[in-house]
PDB file of N, CA and C in Angstrom:
ATOM      1  N   LEU A  11       1.020  -1.558  -0.320  1.00 70.00           N
ATOM      2  CA  LEU A  11       0.322   0.415   0.355  1.00 70.00           C
ATOM      3  C   LEU A  11       0.660   1.473   0.043  1.00 70.00           C
ATOM      4  N   VAL A  12       2.275   1.614   0.648  1.00 77.00           N
ATOM      5  CA  VAL A  12       3.102   2.305   0.424  1.00 77.00           C
ATOM      6  C   VAL A  12       3.173   2.706  -0.833  1.00 77.00           C
ATOM      7  N   ARG A  13       3.681   1.869  -1.322  1.00 77.00           N
ATOM      8  CA  ARG A  13       4.815   1.793  -2.517  1.00 77.00           C
ATOM      9  C   ARG A  13       3.070   2.394  -3.118  1.00 77.00           C
ATOM     10  N   TYR A  14       2.290   1.847  -3.535  1.00 73.00           N
ATOM     11  CA  TYR A  14       1.069   2.199  -4.606  1.00 73.00           C
ATOM     12  C   TYR A  14       0.404   3.715  -3.840  1.00 73.00           C
ATOM     13  N   LYS A  15       0.837   4.507  -3.006  1.00 74.00           N
ATOM     14  CA  LYS A  15       0.199   5.874  -2.006  1.00 74.00           C
ATOM     15  C   LYS A  15       1.534   6.383  -2.722  1.00 74.00           C
ATOM     16  N   GLU A  16       2.891   5.953  -3.069  1.00 77.00           N
ATOM     17  CA  GLU A  16       4.412   7.072  -3.200  1.00 77.00           C
ATOM     18  C   GLU A  16       4.225   6.688  -4.880  1.00 77.00           C
ATOM     19  N   SER A  17       3.283   5.967  -5.607  1.00 72.00           N
ATOM     20  CA  SER A  17       3.448   5.964  -6.846  1.00 72.00           C
ATOM     21  C   SER A  17       5.107   5.328  -7.350  1.00 72.00           C
ATOM     22  N   GLN A  18       5.045   3.433  -7.287  1.00 71.00           N
ATOM     23  CA  GLN A  18       6.539   3.253  -7.012  1.00 71.00           C
ATOM     24  C   GLN A  18       5.622   2.232  -7.871  1.00 71.00           C
ATOM     25  N   THR A  19       4.036   1.550  -7.486  1.00 70.00           N
ATOM     26  CA  THR A  19       3.754   0.622  -7.875  1.00 70.00           C
ATOM     27  C   THR A  19       1.742   1.107  -8.032  1.00 70.00           C
ATOM     28  N   LEU A  20       1.644   0.890  -9.614  1.00 67.00           N
ATOM     29  CA  LEU A  20       0.504   1.465  -9.979  1.00 67.00           C
ATOM     30  C   LEU A  20      -0.707   0.707 -10.155  1.00 67.00           C
ATOM     31  N   ILE A  21      -0.354  -0.806  -9.749  1.00 69.00           N
ATOM     32  CA  ILE A  21      -1.980  -1.344 -10.598  1.00 69.00           C
ATOM     33  C   ILE A  21      -2.086  -1.428  -8.635  1.00 69.00           C
ATOM     34  N   LEU A  22      -3.510  -1.845  -8.163  1.00 68.00           N
ATOM     35  CA  LEU A  22      -3.473  -1.906  -6.851  1.00 68.00           C
ATOM     36  C   LEU A  22      -4.633  -3.255  -6.765  1.00 68.00           C
ATOM     37  N   VAL A  23      -4.618  -4.202  -6.656  1.00 69.00           N
ATOM     38  CA  VAL A  23      -5.753  -6.201  -6.690  1.00 69.00           C
ATOM     39  C   VAL A  23      -6.426  -5.813  -4.845  1.00 69.00           C
ATOM     40  N   ALA A  24      -7.726  -5.751  -5.290  1.00 68.00           N
ATOM     41  CA  ALA A  24      -7.707  -5.710  -3.351  1.00 68.00           C
ATOM     42  C   ALA A  24      -9.164  -5.679  -3.508  1.00 68.00           C
ATOM     43  N   THR A  25      -9.250  -6.225  -2.737  1.00 64.00           N
ATOM     44  CA  THR A  25     -11.012  -6.647  -1.551  1.00 64.00           C
ATOM     45  C   THR A  25     -11.556  -6.214  -1.501  1.00 64.00           C
ATOM     46  N   ASN A  26     -12.963  -6.171  -1.137  1.00 67.00           N
ATOM     47  CA  ASN A  26     -14.162  -5.628  -0.865  1.00 67.00           C
ATOM     48  C   ASN A  26     -13.805  -4.937   0.965  1.00 67.00           C
ATOM     49  N   LEU A  27     -12.945  -5.581   1.617  1.00 57.00           N
ATOM     50  CA  LEU A  27     -12.208  -4.684   2.926  1.00 57.00           C
ATOM     51  C   LEU A  27     -11.649  -3.676   2.429  1.00 57.00           C
ATOM     52  N   PHE A  28     -10.917  -3.998   1.086  1.00 59.00           N
ATOM     53  CA  PHE A  28     -10.391  -2.374   1.324  1.00 59.00           C
ATOM     54  C   PHE A  28     -11.187  -1.203   0.979  1.00 59.00           C
ATOM     55  N   GLY A  29     -12.389  -0.762  -0.211  1.00 56.00           N
ATOM     56  CA  GLY A  29     -13.298  -0.136  -0.134  1.00 56.00           C
ATOM     57  C   GLY A  29     -13.669   0.980   0.991  1.00 56.00           C
ATOM     58  N   ARG A  30     -13.413   0.722   2.118  1.00 60.00           N
ATOM     59  CA  ARG A  30     -14.172   1.219   2.722  1.00 60.00           C
ATOM     60  C   ARG A  30     -12.916   2.034   3.782  1.00 60.00           C
ATOM     61  N   GLY A  31     -12.709   3.300   4.218  1.00 62.00           N
ATOM     62  CA  GLY A  31     -11.624   4.459   5.154  1.00 62.00           C
ATOM     63  C   GLY A  31     -10.208   4.123   4.974  1.00 62.00           C
ATOM     64  N   MET A  32     -10.309   3.392   3.173  1.00 66.00           N
ATOM     65  CA  MET A  32      -8.669   4.148   2.684  1.00 66.00           C
ATOM     66  C   MET A  32      -9.395   4.849   1.889  1.00 66.00           C
ATOM     67  N   ASP A  33      -7.744   6.113   2.606  1.00 67.00           N
ATOM     68  CA  ASP A  33      -7.370   7.124   1.627  1.00 67.00           C
ATOM     69  C   ASP A  33      -6.693   7.017   0.041  1.00 67.00           C
ATOM     70  N   ILE A  34      -6.999   7.312  -0.975  1.00 71.00           N
ATOM     71  CA  ILE A  34      -6.182   6.128  -1.669  1.00 71.00           C
ATOM     72  C   ILE A  34      -6.363   7.914  -2.454  1.00 71.00           C
ATOM     73  N   GLU A  35      -5.668   8.782  -3.197  1.00 70.00           N
ATOM     74  CA  GLU A  35      -5.666   8.521  -4.327  1.00 70.00           C
ATOM     75  C   GLU A  35      -4.394   9.034  -5.991  1.00 70.00           C
ATOM     76  N   ARG A  36      -4.729   9.198  -6.540  1.00 70.00           N
ATOM     77  CA  ARG A  36      -4.670   9.100  -8.630  1.00 70.00           C
ATOM     78  C   ARG A  36      -5.103   7.844  -8.481  1.00 70.00           C
ATOM     79  N   VAL A  37      -6.046   7.182  -8.050  1.00 76.00           N
ATOM     80  CA  VAL A  37      -6.696   5.929  -9.103  1.00 76.00           C
ATOM     81  C   VAL A  37      -7.405   6.795  -9.901  1.00 76.00           C
ATOM     82  N   ASN A  38      -7.006   5.562 -10.733  1.00 79.00           N
ATOM     83  CA  ASN A  38      -7.326   6.234 -12.739  1.00 79.00           C
ATOM     84  C   ASN A  38      -8.924   5.318 -13.290  1.00 79.00           C
ATOM     85  N   ILE A  39      -8.007   3.881 -12.428  1.00 82.00           N
ATOM     86  CA  ILE A  39      -9.685   2.562 -13.048  1.00 82.00           C
ATOM     87  C   ILE A  39     -10.006   2.290 -12.048  1.00 82.00           C
ATOM     88  N   VAL A  40     -11.460   1.349 -11.587  1.00 84.00           N
ATOM     89  CA  VAL A  40     -10.907   1.006 -10.809  1.00 84.00           C
ATOM     90  C   VAL A  40     -12.448  -0.534 -11.528  1.00 84.00           C
ATOM     91  N   LEU A  41     -11.975  -1.592 -11.050  1.00 85.00           N
ATOM     92  CA  LEU A  41     -12.327  -2.535 -11.972  1.00 85.00           C
ATOM     93  C   LEU A  41     -13.210  -3.421 -11.603  1.00 85.00           C
ATOM     94  N   SER A  42     -14.637  -3.498 -11.240  1.00 86.00           N
ATOM     95  CA  SER A  42     -15.248  -4.604 -10.213  1.00 86.00           C
ATOM     96  C   SER A  42     -16.010  -5.763 -10.888  1.00 86.00           C
ATOM     97  N   TYR A  43     -14.787  -6.780 -10.698  1.00 87.00           N
ATOM     98  CA  TYR A  43     -15.166  -8.047 -11.061  1.00 87.00           C
ATOM     99  C   TYR A  43     -16.915  -8.827 -10.852  1.00 87.00           C
ATOM    100  N   ASP A  44     -17.148  -8.561  -9.673  1.00 88.00           N
ATOM    101  CA  ASP A  44     -18.239  -8.950  -9.074  1.00 88.00           C
ATOM    102  C   ASP A  44     -19.221  -7.363  -8.686  1.00 88.00           C
ATOM    103  N   MET A  45     -20.396  -7.211  -9.712  1.00 90.00           N
ATOM    104  CA  MET A  45     -21.491  -6.318  -7.636  1.00 90.00           C
ATOM    105  C   MET A  45     -21.330  -6.240  -7.253  1.00 90.00           C
ATOM    106  N   PRO A  46     -20.908  -4.916  -6.211  1.00 88.00           N
ATOM    107  CA  PRO A  46     -21.591  -4.500  -4.971  1.00 88.00           C
ATOM    108  C   PRO A  46     -22.945  -4.644  -4.760  1.00 88.00           C
ATOM    109  N   GLU A  47     -23.372  -5.371  -3.027  1.00 90.00           N
ATOM    110  CA  GLU A  47     -24.647  -5.965  -2.675  1.00 90.00           C
ATOM    111  C   GLU A  47     -25.397  -4.691  -2.866  1.00 90.00           C
ATOM    112  N   ASP A  48     -24.770  -3.027  -2.883  1.00 92.00           N
ATOM    113  CA  ASP A  48     -26.028  -2.216  -2.723  1.00 92.00           C
ATOM    114  C   ASP A  48     -25.065  -0.929  -3.204  1.00 92.00           C
ATOM    115  N   THR A  49     -26.184  -0.037  -3.298  1.00 92.00           N
ATOM    116  CA  THR A  49     -25.328   1.617  -3.958  1.00 92.00           C
ATOM    117  C   THR A  49     -24.562   1.946  -2.751  1.00 92.00           C
ATOM    118  N   ASP A  50     -24.501   1.618  -1.612  1.00 90.00           N
ATOM    119  CA  ASP A  50     -23.652   2.527  -0.529  1.00 90.00           C
ATOM    120  C   ASP A  50     -21.688   1.836  -0.369  1.00 90.00           C
ATOM    121  N   THR A  51     -22.172   0.213  -0.750  1.00 88.00           N
ATOM    122  CA  THR A  51     -21.474  -0.531  -0.874  1.00 88.00           C
ATOM    123  C   THR A  51     -20.331  -0.040  -3.163  1.00 88.00           C
ATOM    124  N   TYR A  52     -21.332   0.410  -3.185  1.00 89.00           N
ATOM    125  CA  TYR A  52     -20.488   0.836  -4.632  1.00 89.00           C
ATOM    126  C   TYR A  52     -20.311   2.512  -4.686  1.00 89.00           C
ATOM    127  N   LEU A  53     -20.560   2.982  -3.877  1.00 87.00           N
ATOM    128  CA  LEU A  53     -19.571   4.521  -3.700  1.00 87.00           C
ATOM    129  C   LEU A  53     -19.320   4.196  -3.222  1.00 87.00           C
ATOM    130  N   HIS A  54     -19.072   4.139  -2.389  1.00 82.00           N
ATOM    131  CA  HIS A  54     -17.459   3.076  -1.148  1.00 82.00           C
ATOM    132  C   HIS A  54     -16.076   2.559  -2.839  1.00 82.00           C
ATOM    133  N   ARG A  55     -16.594   1.940  -3.113  1.00 83.00           N
ATOM    134  CA  ARG A  55     -15.126   1.572  -4.393  1.00 83.00           C
ATOM    135  C   ARG A  55     -15.311   2.415  -4.902  1.00 83.00           C
ATOM    136  N   VAL A  56     -15.540   3.167  -6.059  1.00 83.00           N
ATOM    137  CA  VAL A  56     -15.380   3.890  -7.092  1.00 83.00           C
ATOM    138  C   VAL A  56     -15.103   5.332  -6.644  1.00 83.00           C
ATOM    139  N   ALA A  57     -15.335   5.536  -5.608  1.00 80.00           N
ATOM    140  CA  ALA A  57     -15.213   7.248  -4.918  1.00 80.00           C
ATOM    141  C   ALA A  57     -14.112   7.533  -5.204  1.00 80.00           C
ATOM    142  N   CYS A  58     -13.010   6.344  -4.797  1.00 75.00           N
ATOM    143  CA  CYS A  58     -11.927   7.061  -5.108  1.00 75.00           C
ATOM    144  C   CYS A  58     -11.456   7.544  -6.698  1.00 75.00           C
ATOM    145  N   VAL A  59     -12.527   6.966  -7.570  1.00 77.00           N
ATOM    146  CA  VAL A  59     -11.524   7.356  -9.633  1.00 77.00           C
ATOM    147  C   VAL A  59     -12.046   8.804  -8.892  1.00 77.00           C
ATOM    148  N   GLY A  60     -11.094   9.416  -9.932  1.00 71.00           N
ATOM    149  CA  GLY A  60     -10.841  10.895 -10.295  1.00 71.00           C
ATOM    150  C   GLY A  60     -11.432  11.862  -9.284  1.00 71.00           C
ATOM    151  N   ARG A  61     -10.875  12.146  -8.443  1.00 70.00           N
ATOM    152  CA  ARG A  61     -11.702  12.448  -7.236  1.00 70.00           C
ATOM    153  C   ARG A  61      -9.918  13.823  -7.371  1.00 70.00           C
ATOM    154  N   PHE A  62     -10.550  15.233  -6.554  1.00 71.00           N
ATOM    155  CA  PHE A  62     -10.102  16.909  -6.860  1.00 71.00           C
ATOM    156  C   PHE A  62     -10.635  16.672  -8.505  1.00 71.00           C
ATOM    157  N   GLY A  63     -10.823  16.196  -9.317  1.00 73.00           N
ATOM    158  CA  GLY A  63     -10.694  17.320 -10.574  1.00 73.00           C
ATOM    159  C   GLY A  63      -9.692  16.478 -11.463  1.00 73.00           C
ATOM    160  N   ALA A  64      -9.975  14.848 -11.189  1.00 74.00           N
ATOM    161  CA  ALA A  64      -8.721  14.867 -12.152  1.00 74.00           C
ATOM    162  C   ALA A  64      -9.993  13.572 -12.834  1.00 74.00           C
ATOM    163  N   LYS A  65      -9.057  12.518 -13.485  1.00 80.00           N
ATOM    164  CA  LYS A  65      -9.964  12.337 -14.611  1.00 80.00           C
ATOM    165  C   LYS A  65      -9.916  10.453 -14.199  1.00 80.00           C
ATOM    166  N   GLY A  66     -10.710   9.690 -13.977  1.00 82.00           N
ATOM    167  CA  GLY A  66     -10.691   8.829 -13.709  1.00 82.00           C
ATOM    168  C   GLY A  66     -11.878   7.471 -14.044  1.00 82.00           C
ATOM    169  N   LEU A  67     -12.635   6.681 -14.594  1.00 85.00           N
ATOM    170  CA  LEU A  67     -13.037   5.316 -15.525  1.00 85.00           C
ATOM    171  C   LEU A  67     -13.130   4.901 -13.748  1.00 85.00           C
ATOM    172  N   ALA A  68     -14.458   4.158 -13.665  1.00 87.00           N
ATOM    173  CA  ALA A  68     -14.551   3.099 -13.279  1.00 87.00           C
ATOM    174  C   ALA A  68     -15.366   1.201 -13.556  1.00 87.00           C
ATOM    175  N   VAL A  69     -15.119   1.129 -14.195  1.00 89.00           N
ATOM    176  CA  VAL A  69     -16.090  -0.572 -14.503  1.00 89.00           C
ATOM    177  C   VAL A  69     -16.682  -1.377 -14.023  1.00 89.00           C
ATOM    178  N   THR A  70     -17.206  -2.091 -14.305  1.00 91.00           N
ATOM    179  CA  THR A  70     -18.619  -2.984 -13.224  1.00 91.00           C
ATOM    180  C   THR A  70     -19.069  -3.541 -14.428  1.00 91.00           C
ATOM    181  N   PHE A  71     -18.895  -5.122 -13.775  1.00 92.00           N
ATOM    182  CA  PHE A  71     -18.937  -6.608 -14.494  1.00 92.00           C
ATOM    183  C   PHE A  71     -20.793  -6.744 -13.671  1.00 92.00           C
ATOM    184  N   VAL A  72     -21.589  -6.887 -15.015  1.00 95.00           N
ATOM    185  CA  VAL A  72     -22.720  -6.760 -14.927  1.00 95.00           C
ATOM    186  C   VAL A  72     -23.066  -7.909 -15.643  1.00 95.00           C
ATOM    187  N   ALA A  73     -23.661  -9.491 -14.426  1.00 94.00           N
ATOM    188  CA  ALA A  73     -23.367 -10.268 -14.358  1.00 94.00           C
ATOM    189  C   ALA A  73     -24.246 -12.170 -14.899  1.00 94.00           C
ATOM    190  N   ASP A  74     -25.929 -10.802 -14.236  1.00 97.00           N
ATOM    191  CA  ASP A  74     -26.998 -10.743 -13.966  1.00 97.00           C
ATOM    192  C   ASP A  74     -28.749 -10.355 -14.275  1.00 97.00           C
ATOM    193  N   GLU A  75     -29.132 -10.565 -14.301  1.00 97.00           N
ATOM    194  CA  GLU A  75     -30.946 -10.170 -13.210  1.00 97.00           C
ATOM    195  C   GLU A  75     -30.832  -8.968 -12.544  1.00 97.00           C
ATOM    196  N   ASN A  76     -29.454 -10.228 -11.670  1.00 96.00           N
ATOM    197  CA  ASN A  76     -30.177  -9.199 -10.254  1.00 96.00           C
ATOM    198  C   ASN A  76     -28.659  -8.201 -10.585  1.00 96.00           C
ATOM    199  N   ASP A  77     -27.942  -8.459 -11.122  1.00 95.00           N
ATOM    200  CA  ASP A  77     -26.862  -7.415 -11.192  1.00 95.00           C
ATOM    201  C   ASP A  77     -27.507  -5.831 -11.754  1.00 95.00           C
ATOM    202  N   ALA A  78     -28.011  -6.112 -12.607  1.00 96.00           N
ATOM    203  CA  ALA A  78     -28.685  -5.516 -13.569  1.00 96.00           C
ATOM    204  C   ALA A  78     -29.365  -4.257 -12.406  1.00 96.00           C
ATOM    205  N   ALA A  79     -30.030  -5.003 -11.647  1.00 97.00           N
ATOM    206  CA  ALA A  79     -31.220  -4.241 -10.821  1.00 97.00           C
ATOM    207  C   ALA A  79     -30.469  -2.842  -9.710  1.00 97.00           C
ATOM    208  N   ILE A  80     -29.294  -4.065  -9.575  1.00 95.00           N
ATOM    209  CA  ILE A  80     -28.555  -2.905  -8.604  1.00 95.00           C
ATOM    210  C   ILE A  80     -27.772  -1.536  -9.296  1.00 95.00           C
ATOM    211  N   LEU A  81     -26.998  -1.421 -10.664  1.00 95.00           N
ATOM    212  CA  LEU A  81     -26.494  -0.664 -11.504  1.00 95.00           C
ATOM    213  C   LEU A  81     -28.092   0.347 -11.547  1.00 95.00           C
ATOM    214  N   ASN A  82     -29.185  -0.380 -11.480  1.00 97.00           N
ATOM    215  CA  ASN A  82     -30.863   0.415 -11.440  1.00 97.00           C
ATOM    216  C   ASN A  82     -30.428   0.454 -10.192  1.00 97.00           C
ATOM    217  N   GLU A  83     -29.948   0.799  -9.387  1.00 96.00           N
ATOM    218  CA  GLU A  83     -30.437   1.646  -7.728  1.00 96.00           C
ATOM    219  C   GLU A  83     -29.202   3.054  -8.013  1.00 96.00           C
ATOM    220  N   VAL A  84     -27.697   2.016  -8.848  1.00 95.00           N
ATOM    221  CA  VAL A  84     -27.564   3.152  -8.114  1.00 95.00           C
ATOM    222  C   VAL A  84     -27.019   4.352  -9.202  1.00 95.00           C
ATOM    223  N   GLN A  85     -27.899   4.076 -10.300  1.00 95.00           N
ATOM    224  CA  GLN A  85     -28.244   5.120 -11.303  1.00 95.00           C
ATOM    225  C   GLN A  85     -29.062   6.569 -10.069  1.00 95.00           C
ATOM    226  N   ASN A  86     -30.324   5.877 -10.316  1.00 97.00           N
ATOM    227  CA  ASN A  86     -31.193   6.358  -9.202  1.00 97.00           C
ATOM    228  C   ASN A  86     -30.723   7.469  -7.992  1.00 97.00           C
ATOM    229  N   CYS A  87     -29.664   5.916  -7.324  1.00 95.00           N
ATOM    230  CA  CYS A  87     -30.030   6.756  -6.060  1.00 95.00           C
ATOM    231  C   CYS A  87     -29.269   8.001  -6.436  1.00 95.00           C
ATOM    232  N   PHE A  88     -28.190   7.562  -6.960  1.00 92.00           N
ATOM    233  CA  PHE A  88     -26.961   9.315  -8.418  1.00 92.00           C
ATOM    234  C   PHE A  88     -27.114  10.554  -9.087  1.00 92.00           C
ATOM    235  N   GLU A  89     -28.115   9.639  -9.858  1.00 94.00           N
ATOM    236  CA  GLU A  89     -28.929  10.446 -10.070  1.00 94.00           C
ATOM    237  C   GLU A  89     -27.493  10.299 -11.841  1.00 94.00           C
ATOM    238  N   VAL A  90     -27.476   9.601 -12.621  1.00 92.00           N
ATOM    239  CA  VAL A  90     -26.012   9.638 -13.015  1.00 92.00           C
ATOM    240  C   VAL A  90     -26.338   7.940 -14.238  1.00 92.00           C
ATOM    241  N   GLN A  91     -25.483   8.672 -14.878  1.00 93.00           N
ATOM    242  CA  GLN A  91     -26.232   7.380 -16.175  1.00 93.00           C
ATOM    243  C   GLN A  91     -25.061   7.001 -16.401  1.00 93.00           C
ATOM    244  N   ILE A  92     -24.562   5.776 -16.096  1.00 91.00           N
ATOM    245  CA  ILE A  92     -24.033   4.942 -16.460  1.00 91.00           C
ATOM    246  C   ILE A  92     -24.187   4.144 -18.166  1.00 91.00           C
ATOM    247  N   THR A  93     -23.357   3.907 -18.521  1.00 91.00           N
ATOM    248  CA  THR A  93     -23.415   3.178 -19.467  1.00 91.00           C
ATOM    249  C   THR A  93     -22.888   2.203 -20.236  1.00 91.00           C
ATOM    250  N   GLU A  94     -23.119   1.079 -20.663  1.00 91.00           N
ATOM    251  CA  GLU A  94     -21.744   0.579 -20.689  1.00 91.00           C
ATOM    252  C   GLU A  94     -20.777   0.625 -21.859  1.00 91.00           C
ATOM    253  N   ILE A  95     -19.938   0.024 -21.492  1.00 88.00           N
ATOM    254  CA  ILE A  95     -18.145   0.331 -22.032  1.00 88.00           C
ATOM    255  C   ILE A  95     -18.068   0.158 -23.376  1.00 88.00           C
ATOM    256  N   PRO A  96     -17.852   1.021 -24.847  1.00 88.00           N
ATOM    257  CA  PRO A  96     -17.152   1.023 -25.950  1.00 88.00           C
ATOM    258  C   PRO A  96     -16.616  -0.015 -25.861  1.00 88.00           C
ATOM    259  N   ASP A  97     -16.453  -0.188 -27.107  1.00 91.00           N
ATOM    260  CA  ASP A  97     -15.180  -1.071 -27.710  1.00 91.00           C
ATOM    261  C   ASP A  97     -13.866  -0.483 -27.325  1.00 91.00           C
ATOM    262  N   GLU A  98     -14.286   0.576 -27.521  1.00 90.00           N
ATOM    263  CA  GLU A  98     -12.677   1.438 -27.777  1.00 90.00           C
ATOM    264  C   GLU A  98     -13.356   2.641 -26.565  1.00 90.00           C
ATOM    265  N   ILE A  99     -11.978   2.890 -25.796  1.00 86.00           N
ATOM    266  CA  ILE A  99     -11.754   3.647 -24.899  1.00 86.00           C
ATOM    267  C   ILE A  99     -10.754   4.780 -25.399  1.00 86.00           C
ATOM    268  N   ASP A 100     -10.450   6.220 -25.549  1.00 86.00           N
ATOM    269  CA  ASP A 100      -9.358   7.289 -25.748  1.00 86.00           C
ATOM    270  C   ASP A 100      -9.428   6.676 -24.199  1.00 86.00           C
ATOM    271  N   VAL A 101      -7.881   6.652 -24.201  1.00 84.00           N
ATOM    272  CA  VAL A 101      -7.078   6.644 -23.106  1.00 84.00           C
ATOM    273  C   VAL A 101      -7.060   8.258 -22.033  1.00 84.00           C
ATOM    274  N   SER A 102      -6.904   8.940 -22.694  1.00 83.00           N
ATOM    275  CA  SER A 102      -7.735  10.822 -22.160  1.00 83.00           C
ATOM    276  C   SER A 102      -8.353  11.123 -21.712  1.00 83.00           C
ATOM    277  N   THR A 103     -10.103   9.750 -21.921  1.00 79.00           N
ATOM    278  CA  THR A 103     -10.928   9.901 -21.027  1.00 79.00           C
ATOM    279  C   THR A 103     -10.712   9.920 -19.653  1.00 79.00           C
ATOM    280  N   TYR A 104      -9.283   8.750 -18.912  1.00 76.00           N
ATOM    281  CA  TYR A 104      -9.846   8.803 -17.560  1.00 76.00           C
ATOM    282  C   TYR A 104      -8.547   8.833 -16.761  1.00 76.00           C
ATOM    283  N   ILE A 105      -7.248   8.842 -18.533  1.00 77.00           N
ATOM    284  CA  ILE A 105      -5.860   9.314 -17.245  1.00 77.00           C
ATOM    285  C   ILE A 105      -5.851  10.963 -17.964  1.00 77.00           C
ATOM    286  N   GLU A 106      -4.566  11.636 -17.218  1.00 73.00           N
ATOM    287  CA  GLU A 106      -4.651  12.920 -17.489  1.00 73.00           C
ATOM    288  C   GLU A 106      -2.947  12.833 -18.072  1.00 73.00           C
ATOM    289  N   ASN A 107      -2.993  14.155 -19.227  1.00 68.00           N
ATOM    290  CA  ASN A 107      -1.425  14.262 -20.189  1.00 68.00           C
ATOM    291  C   ASN A 107      -1.151  12.673 -20.902  1.00 68.00           C
ATOM    292  N   ARG A 108      -2.255  12.495 -21.947  1.00 58.00           N
ATOM    293  CA  ARG A 108      -2.271  11.250 -22.297  1.00 58.00           C
ATOM    294  C   ARG A 108      -3.101  12.294 -23.910  1.00 58.00           C
TER     295      ARG A 108
END
């Protein structure tokens, strides 16, 4: 964790336990392999992306109707529109100076 905070390591893999109470800056991408169980957990997972005006990208895999229902709750709760990931993504949309 120290190496990540000091930008010596660029990739950090974490569990759901890591999502709460950890203050980490400069997170460009969060990949959620499984859908969080509720809107609060979703927020804690992706809240570190694009902080302080930085760019960021959050990707969550939606596997079934239950996942889709939770994603819909997230959109309604936070008044956001979450779209499918396009086939190609311009790196400059989620990483500064690219």
